[in-house]
Coordinates of C-alpha atoms in Angstrom, one line a residue:
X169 CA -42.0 19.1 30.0
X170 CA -42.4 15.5 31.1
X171 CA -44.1 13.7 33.7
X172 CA -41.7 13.3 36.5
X173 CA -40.8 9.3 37.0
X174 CA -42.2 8.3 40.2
X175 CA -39.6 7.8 42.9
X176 CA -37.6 4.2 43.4
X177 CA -39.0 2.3 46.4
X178 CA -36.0 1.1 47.7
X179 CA -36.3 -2.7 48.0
X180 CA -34.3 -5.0 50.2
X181 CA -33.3 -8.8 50.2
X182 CA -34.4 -10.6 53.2
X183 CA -34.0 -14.1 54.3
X184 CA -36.8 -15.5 56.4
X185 CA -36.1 -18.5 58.5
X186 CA -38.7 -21.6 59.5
X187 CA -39.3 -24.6 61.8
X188 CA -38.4 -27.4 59.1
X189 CA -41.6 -28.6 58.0
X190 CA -43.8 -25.3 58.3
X191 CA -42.2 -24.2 54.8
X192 CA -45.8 -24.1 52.9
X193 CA -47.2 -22.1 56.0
X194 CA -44.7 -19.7 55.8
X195 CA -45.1 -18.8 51.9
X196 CA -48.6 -18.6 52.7
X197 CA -48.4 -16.1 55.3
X198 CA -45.6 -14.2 53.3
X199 CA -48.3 -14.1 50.4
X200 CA -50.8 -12.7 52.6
X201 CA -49.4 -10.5 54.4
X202 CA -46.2 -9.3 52.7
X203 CA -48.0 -9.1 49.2
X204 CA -45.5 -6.7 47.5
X205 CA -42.7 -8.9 48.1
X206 CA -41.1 -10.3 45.0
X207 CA -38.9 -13.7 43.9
X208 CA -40.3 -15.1 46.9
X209 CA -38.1 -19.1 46.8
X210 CA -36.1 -21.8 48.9
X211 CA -32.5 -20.9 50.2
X212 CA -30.2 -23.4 48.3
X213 CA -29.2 -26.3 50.4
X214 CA -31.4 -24.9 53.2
X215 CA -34.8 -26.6 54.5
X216 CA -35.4 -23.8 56.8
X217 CA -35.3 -20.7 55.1
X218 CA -37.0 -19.1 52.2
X219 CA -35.5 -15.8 50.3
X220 CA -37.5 -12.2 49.4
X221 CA -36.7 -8.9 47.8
X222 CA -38.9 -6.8 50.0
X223 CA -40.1 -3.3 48.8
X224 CA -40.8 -0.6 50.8
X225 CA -40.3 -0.6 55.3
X226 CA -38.4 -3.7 56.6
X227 CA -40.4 -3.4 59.3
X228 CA -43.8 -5.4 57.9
X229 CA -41.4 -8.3 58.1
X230 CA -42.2 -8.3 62.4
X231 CA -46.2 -9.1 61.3
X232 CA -45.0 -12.6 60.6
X233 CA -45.8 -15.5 63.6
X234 CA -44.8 -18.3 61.5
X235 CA -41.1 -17.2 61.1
X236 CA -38.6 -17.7 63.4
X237 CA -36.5 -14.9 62.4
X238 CA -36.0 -12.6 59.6
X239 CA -32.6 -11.3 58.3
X240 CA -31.2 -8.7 55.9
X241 CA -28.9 -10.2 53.7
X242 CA -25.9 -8.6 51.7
X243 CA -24.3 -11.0 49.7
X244 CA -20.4 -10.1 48.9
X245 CA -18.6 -11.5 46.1
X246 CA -15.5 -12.0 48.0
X247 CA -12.7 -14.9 48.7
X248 CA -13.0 -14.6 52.5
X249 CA -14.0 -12.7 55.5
X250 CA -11.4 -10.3 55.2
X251 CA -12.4 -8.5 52.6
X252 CA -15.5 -7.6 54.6
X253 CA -13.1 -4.9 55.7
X254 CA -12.9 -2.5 52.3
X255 CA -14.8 0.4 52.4
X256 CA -17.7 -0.3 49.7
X257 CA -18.3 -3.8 51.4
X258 CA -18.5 -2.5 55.1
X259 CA -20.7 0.1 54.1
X260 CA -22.8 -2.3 53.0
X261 CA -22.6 -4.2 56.0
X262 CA -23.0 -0.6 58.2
X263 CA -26.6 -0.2 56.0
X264 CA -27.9 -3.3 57.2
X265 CA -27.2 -3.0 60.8
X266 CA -28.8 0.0 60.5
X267 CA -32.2 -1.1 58.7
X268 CA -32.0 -3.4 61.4
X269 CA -31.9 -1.0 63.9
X270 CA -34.3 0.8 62.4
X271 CA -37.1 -1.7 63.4
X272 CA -35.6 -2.7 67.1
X273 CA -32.5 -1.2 68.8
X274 CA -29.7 -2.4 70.0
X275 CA -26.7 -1.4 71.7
X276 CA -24.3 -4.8 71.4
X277 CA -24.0 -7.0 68.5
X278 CA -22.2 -10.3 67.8
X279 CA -20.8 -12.6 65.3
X280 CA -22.5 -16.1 64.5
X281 CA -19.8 -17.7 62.5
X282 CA -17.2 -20.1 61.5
X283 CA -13.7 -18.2 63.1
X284 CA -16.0 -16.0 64.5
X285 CA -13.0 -15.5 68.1
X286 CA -10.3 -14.9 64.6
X287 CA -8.3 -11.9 64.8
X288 CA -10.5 -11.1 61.4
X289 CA -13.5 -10.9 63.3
X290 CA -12.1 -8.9 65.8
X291 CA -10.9 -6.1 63.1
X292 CA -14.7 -6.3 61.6
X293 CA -15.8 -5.9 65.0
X294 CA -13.7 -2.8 65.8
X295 CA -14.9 -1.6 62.6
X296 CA -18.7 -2.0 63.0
X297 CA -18.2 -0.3 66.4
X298 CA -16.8 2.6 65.1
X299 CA -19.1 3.2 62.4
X300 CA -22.5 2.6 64.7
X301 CA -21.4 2.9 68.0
X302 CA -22.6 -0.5 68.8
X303 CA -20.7 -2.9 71.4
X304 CA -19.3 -5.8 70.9
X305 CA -20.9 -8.7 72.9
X306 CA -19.6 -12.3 71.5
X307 CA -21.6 -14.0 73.8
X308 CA -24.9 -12.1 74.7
X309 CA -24.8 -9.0 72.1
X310 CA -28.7 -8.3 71.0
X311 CA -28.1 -7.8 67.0
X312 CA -26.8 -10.9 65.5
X313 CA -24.7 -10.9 62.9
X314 CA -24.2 -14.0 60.4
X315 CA -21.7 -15.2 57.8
X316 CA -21.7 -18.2 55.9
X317 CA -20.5 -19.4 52.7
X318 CA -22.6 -18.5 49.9
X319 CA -24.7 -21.0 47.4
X320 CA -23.2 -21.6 44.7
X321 CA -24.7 -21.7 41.3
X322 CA -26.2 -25.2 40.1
X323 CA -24.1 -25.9 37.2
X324 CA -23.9 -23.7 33.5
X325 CA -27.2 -24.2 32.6
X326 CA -28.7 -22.4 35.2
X327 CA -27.8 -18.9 33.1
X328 CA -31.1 -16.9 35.2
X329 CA -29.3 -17.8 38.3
X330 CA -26.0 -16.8 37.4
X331 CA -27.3 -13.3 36.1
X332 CA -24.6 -11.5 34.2
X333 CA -21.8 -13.5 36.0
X334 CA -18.5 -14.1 34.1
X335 CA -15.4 -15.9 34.4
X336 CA -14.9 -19.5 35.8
X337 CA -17.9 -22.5 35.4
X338 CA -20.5 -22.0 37.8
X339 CA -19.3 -25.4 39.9
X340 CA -15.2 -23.6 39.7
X341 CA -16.8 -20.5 40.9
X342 CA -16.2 -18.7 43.9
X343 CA -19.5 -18.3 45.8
X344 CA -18.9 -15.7 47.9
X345 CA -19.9 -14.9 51.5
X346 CA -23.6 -13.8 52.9
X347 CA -23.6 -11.5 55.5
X348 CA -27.4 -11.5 57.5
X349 CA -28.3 -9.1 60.0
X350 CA -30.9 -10.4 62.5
X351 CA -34.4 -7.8 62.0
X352 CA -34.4 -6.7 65.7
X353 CA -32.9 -7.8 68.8
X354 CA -35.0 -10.3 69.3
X355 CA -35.8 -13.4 67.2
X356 CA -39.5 -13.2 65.7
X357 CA -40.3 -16.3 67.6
X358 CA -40.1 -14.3 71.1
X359 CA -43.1 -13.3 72.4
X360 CA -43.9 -10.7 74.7
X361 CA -46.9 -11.9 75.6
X362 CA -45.6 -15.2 77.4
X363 CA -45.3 -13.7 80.9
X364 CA -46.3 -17.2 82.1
X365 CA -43.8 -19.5 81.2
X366 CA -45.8 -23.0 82.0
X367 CA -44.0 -25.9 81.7
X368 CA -44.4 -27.9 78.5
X369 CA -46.2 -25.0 76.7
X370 CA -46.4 -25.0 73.0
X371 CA -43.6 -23.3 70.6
X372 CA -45.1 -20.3 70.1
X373 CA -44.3 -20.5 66.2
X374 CA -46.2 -23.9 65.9
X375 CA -48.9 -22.2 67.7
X376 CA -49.2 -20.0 65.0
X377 CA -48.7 -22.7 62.6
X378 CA -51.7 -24.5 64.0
X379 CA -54.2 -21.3 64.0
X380 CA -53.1 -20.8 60.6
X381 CA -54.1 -24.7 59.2
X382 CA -57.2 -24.1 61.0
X383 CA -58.1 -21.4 58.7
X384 CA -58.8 -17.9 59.9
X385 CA -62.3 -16.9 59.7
X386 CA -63.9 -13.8 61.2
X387 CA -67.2 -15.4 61.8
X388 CA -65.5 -18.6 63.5
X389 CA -66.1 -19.6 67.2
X390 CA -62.8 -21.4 68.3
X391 CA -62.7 -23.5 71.0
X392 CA -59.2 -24.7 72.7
X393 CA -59.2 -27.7 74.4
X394 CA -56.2 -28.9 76.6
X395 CA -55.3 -25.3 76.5
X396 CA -52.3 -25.1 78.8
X397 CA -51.2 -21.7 78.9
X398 CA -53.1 -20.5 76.3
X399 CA -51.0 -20.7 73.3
X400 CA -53.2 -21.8 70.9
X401 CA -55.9 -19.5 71.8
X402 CA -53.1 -16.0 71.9
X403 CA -52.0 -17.6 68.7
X404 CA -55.4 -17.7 67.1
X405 CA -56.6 -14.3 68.4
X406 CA -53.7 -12.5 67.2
X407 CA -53.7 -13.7 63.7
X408 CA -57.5 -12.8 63.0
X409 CA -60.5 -12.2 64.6
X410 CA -63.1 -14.5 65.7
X411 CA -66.6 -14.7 67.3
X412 CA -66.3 -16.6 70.3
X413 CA -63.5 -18.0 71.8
X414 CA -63.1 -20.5 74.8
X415 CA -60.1 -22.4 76.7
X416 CA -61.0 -25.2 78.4
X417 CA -58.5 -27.1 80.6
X418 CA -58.6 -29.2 83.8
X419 CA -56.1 -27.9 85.7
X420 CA -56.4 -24.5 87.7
X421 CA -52.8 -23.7 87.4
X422 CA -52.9 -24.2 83.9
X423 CA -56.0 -22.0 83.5
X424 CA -54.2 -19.3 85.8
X425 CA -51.1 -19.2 83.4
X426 CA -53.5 -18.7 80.5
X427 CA -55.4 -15.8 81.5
X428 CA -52.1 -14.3 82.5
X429 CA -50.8 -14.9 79.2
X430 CA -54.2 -13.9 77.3
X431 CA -54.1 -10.5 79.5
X432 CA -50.6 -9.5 78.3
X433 CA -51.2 -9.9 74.4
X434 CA -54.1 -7.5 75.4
X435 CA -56.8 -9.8 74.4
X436 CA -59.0 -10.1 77.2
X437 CA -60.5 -6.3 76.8
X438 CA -61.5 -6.9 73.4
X439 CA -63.9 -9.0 71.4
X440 CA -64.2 -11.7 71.5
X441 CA -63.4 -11.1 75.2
X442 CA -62.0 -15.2 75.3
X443 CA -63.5 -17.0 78.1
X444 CA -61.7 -19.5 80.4
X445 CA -63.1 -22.6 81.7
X446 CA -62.1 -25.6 83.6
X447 CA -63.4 -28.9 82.3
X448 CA -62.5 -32.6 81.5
X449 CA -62.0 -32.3 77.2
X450 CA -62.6 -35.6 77.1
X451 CA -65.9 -35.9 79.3
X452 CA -68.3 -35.0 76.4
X453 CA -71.6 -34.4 78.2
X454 CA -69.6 -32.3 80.7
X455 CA -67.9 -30.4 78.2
X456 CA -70.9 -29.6 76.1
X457 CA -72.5 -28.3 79.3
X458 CA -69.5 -25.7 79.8
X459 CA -68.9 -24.7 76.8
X460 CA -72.1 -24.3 74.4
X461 CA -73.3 -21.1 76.1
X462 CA -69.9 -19.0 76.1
X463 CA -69.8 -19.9 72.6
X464 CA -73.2 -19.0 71.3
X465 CA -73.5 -22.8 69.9
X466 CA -71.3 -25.2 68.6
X467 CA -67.8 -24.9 67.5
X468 CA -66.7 -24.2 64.1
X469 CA -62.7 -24.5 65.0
X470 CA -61.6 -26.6 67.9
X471 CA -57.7 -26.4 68.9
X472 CA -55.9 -29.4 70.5
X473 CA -52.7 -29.5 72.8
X474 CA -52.8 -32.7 73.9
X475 CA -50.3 -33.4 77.0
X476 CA -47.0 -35.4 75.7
X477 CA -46.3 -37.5 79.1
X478 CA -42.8 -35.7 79.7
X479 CA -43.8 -33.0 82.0
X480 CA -47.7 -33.5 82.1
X481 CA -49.8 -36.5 81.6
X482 CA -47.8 -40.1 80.8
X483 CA -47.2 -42.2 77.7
X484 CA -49.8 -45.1 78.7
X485 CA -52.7 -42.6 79.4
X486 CA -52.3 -40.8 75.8
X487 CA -54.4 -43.7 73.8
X488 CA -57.6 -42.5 76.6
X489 CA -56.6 -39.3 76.4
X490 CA -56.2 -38.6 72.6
X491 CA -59.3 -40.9 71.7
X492 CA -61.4 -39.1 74.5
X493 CA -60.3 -35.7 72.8
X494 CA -61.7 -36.9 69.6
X495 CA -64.9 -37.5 70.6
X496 CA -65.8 -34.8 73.0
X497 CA -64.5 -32.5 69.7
X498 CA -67.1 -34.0 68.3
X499 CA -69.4 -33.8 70.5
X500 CA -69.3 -29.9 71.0
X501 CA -68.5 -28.9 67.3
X502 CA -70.5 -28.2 64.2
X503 CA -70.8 -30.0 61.1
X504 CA -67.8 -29.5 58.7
X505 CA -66.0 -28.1 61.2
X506 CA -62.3 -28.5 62.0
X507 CA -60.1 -29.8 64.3
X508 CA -56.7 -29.2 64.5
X509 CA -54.5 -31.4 67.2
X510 CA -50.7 -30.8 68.0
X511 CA -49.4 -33.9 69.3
X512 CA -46.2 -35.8 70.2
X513 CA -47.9 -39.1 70.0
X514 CA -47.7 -39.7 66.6
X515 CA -48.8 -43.8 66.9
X516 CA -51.5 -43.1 69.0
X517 CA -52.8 -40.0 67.0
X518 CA -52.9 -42.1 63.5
X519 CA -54.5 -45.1 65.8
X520 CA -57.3 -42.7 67.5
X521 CA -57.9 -40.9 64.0
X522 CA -58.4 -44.3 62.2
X523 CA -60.7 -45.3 64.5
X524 CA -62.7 -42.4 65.0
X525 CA -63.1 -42.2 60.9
X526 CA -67.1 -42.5 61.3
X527 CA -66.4 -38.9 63.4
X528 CA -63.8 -36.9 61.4
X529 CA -61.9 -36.8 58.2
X530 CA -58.1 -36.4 58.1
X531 CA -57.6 -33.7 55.6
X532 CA -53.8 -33.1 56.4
X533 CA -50.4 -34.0 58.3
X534 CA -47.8 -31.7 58.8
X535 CA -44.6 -32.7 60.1
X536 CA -42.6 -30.1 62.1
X537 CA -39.0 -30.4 63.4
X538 CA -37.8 -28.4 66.6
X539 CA -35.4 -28.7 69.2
X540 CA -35.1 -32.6 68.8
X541 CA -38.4 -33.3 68.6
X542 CA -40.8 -34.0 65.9
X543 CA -44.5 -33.2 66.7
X544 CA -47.8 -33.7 64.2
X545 CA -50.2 -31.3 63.3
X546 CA -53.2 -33.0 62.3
X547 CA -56.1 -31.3 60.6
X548 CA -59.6 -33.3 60.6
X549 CA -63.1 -32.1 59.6
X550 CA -65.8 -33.2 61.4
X551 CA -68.7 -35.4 59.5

């Protein structure tokens, strides 16, 4: 007799989206952390989302920080909507919900699309309730479901793409509808740990953007300066471990929020047990006073929020302010190490950084778009 064939690992296709501009961060964690997944690439016509063929439990998809949400999607080769309703493509429709549900429950779901009040809708809706018991919410339900268009093919000599397709010319053909089922009833981007909601606290997913181009080593000591409610630090802490960790911010409030914050994502009762300080970041000798001994020396990675001058701070103090930041980095950090500053003053950030070139090195600038506004993440390395 022969060897039994090893059983299939069923796979499934998942759609990841991004904060435009955090693309390369986002491969990079997929790559990492999601090694098994397969044809890992760009979403045609999309700059926020990336497509995987995911082997194995849907629910590794929830170690991502850097995504905002993740979706199983079922692509139907279908004129319009109401075909959703045959029995082979609501089945397929039904298995999704379900993987979903399989990683975070829900009881109500609704539709995110174009007709999405139709009387079509409305059948698909009756439908889905049947078959998983799940209400129908079209404002507030927890699952979201999505329909859009599909991409169609880039013209006939894109054959890979196209697969075994036949009939029409790939810009004559019909491309279908994608159906995505939200991973969970939250978005990624939701984090249970922000039980302090401070005002003008960083996007949790940028946060995780910034620990990320800061690179995550073990044996770092990270120091967060300007730390706000902590979000860079919880960030930091939750993607990888670290020696010594300190917040540092000026006001007590501030400092309150963050230890509230730290103590939720369960990080203050286990190394490296961060410390929280109140300090001016841009009074070097004071800051190198506060900090040097709760970090066991100098800094290897040191973690900027600078104030934006909507809520805190104001627009004619950030040129102090940022330049100050740079120099008391400096002062409190080791050679080579980096810097990584998340700023809405993007004149006065290249100004400061050009000026302080005898003190750091600009090794990168990423770009990130959310909500209307268009914040920098610089990363510099200290000389």
């Amino acid at each position: 007799m022969g060897r039994p064939s090893p059983a299939r690992v069923p796979s499934t296709p998942v759609e990841l989206t991004y904060l435009p501009g955090l693309r390369d961060v986002l491969a990079d964690e997929v790559a990492q952390l999601l090694p098994d997944a397969r044809s890992v690439r760009d979403v045609p016509g999309r700059d926020d989302a990336l497509a995987l063929t995911l082997p194995g439990p849907l629910a590794s998809v929830t170690a991502l920080r850097t995504a905002v949400a993740a979706w199983v999607l079922v692509h139907l080769d279908v004129p319009r909507p109401k075909s959703f309703a045959s029995p082979e493509h609501m089945g397929r429709i039904v298995d999704a919900v379900y993987a979903s549900l399989r990683v975070g429950g829900s009881s109500t779901f609704r539709f995110e699309a174009a007709g999405a009040d139709s009387a079509v809708f409305a059948r698909l809706a009756g439908m889905l309730h049947e078959a998983t018991g799940l209400q129908h919410d079209p404002d507030a339900g927890d699952l979201v479901i999505r329909v859009r268009r599909g991409a169609r093919v880039a013209g006939p000599q894109d054959g890979a793409a196209r697969g075994a397709r036949r009939g029409p010319a790939p810009s004559d053909a019909d491309p279908g509808w994608d159906v995505l089922v939200r991973v969970g009833p939250r978005p990624l981007s939701a984090r249970t740990w922000r039980v302090a909601d401070f005002p003008g606290a960083a996007n949790a997913t940028i946060a995780a953007a910034v620990a990320r181009l800061a690179g995550l080593r073990a044996d770092d000591r990270v120091l967060n300066l300007m730390a706000g409610s902590g979000t860079l630090l919880v960030e930091r802490l939750l993607a990888a471990p670290a020696a010594a960790a300190v917040g540092v911010d000026l006001d007590a409030s501030a400092v309150e929020a963050a230890r509230a914050n730290l103590e939720a994502a369960r990080l203050l009762a286990r190394p490296p047990r961060p410390v929280l300080l109140r300090a001016d970041a841009t009074d070097a000798d004071a800051l190198r006073a506060a900090v040097t001994e709760p970090l066991g020396g100098l800094a290897d990675v040191v973690l900027a929020d600078p104030p934006w001058g909507t809520l805190h701070g104001s627009h004619a103090d950030a040129p102090r302010l940022h330049a100050g930041l740079l120099r008391a980095a400096h002062a409190v950090s080791a050679p080579g190490a980096r810097l990584v500053v998340l700023t809405h003053e993007v004149k006065v950030m290249e100004r400061v950084v050009r000026d302080a070139s005898g003190l750091w090195e600009p090794r990168s600038v990423t770009r990130v778009y959310a909500k209307g506004h268009h914040p920098r993440i610089h990363v510099l390395e200290r000389r």
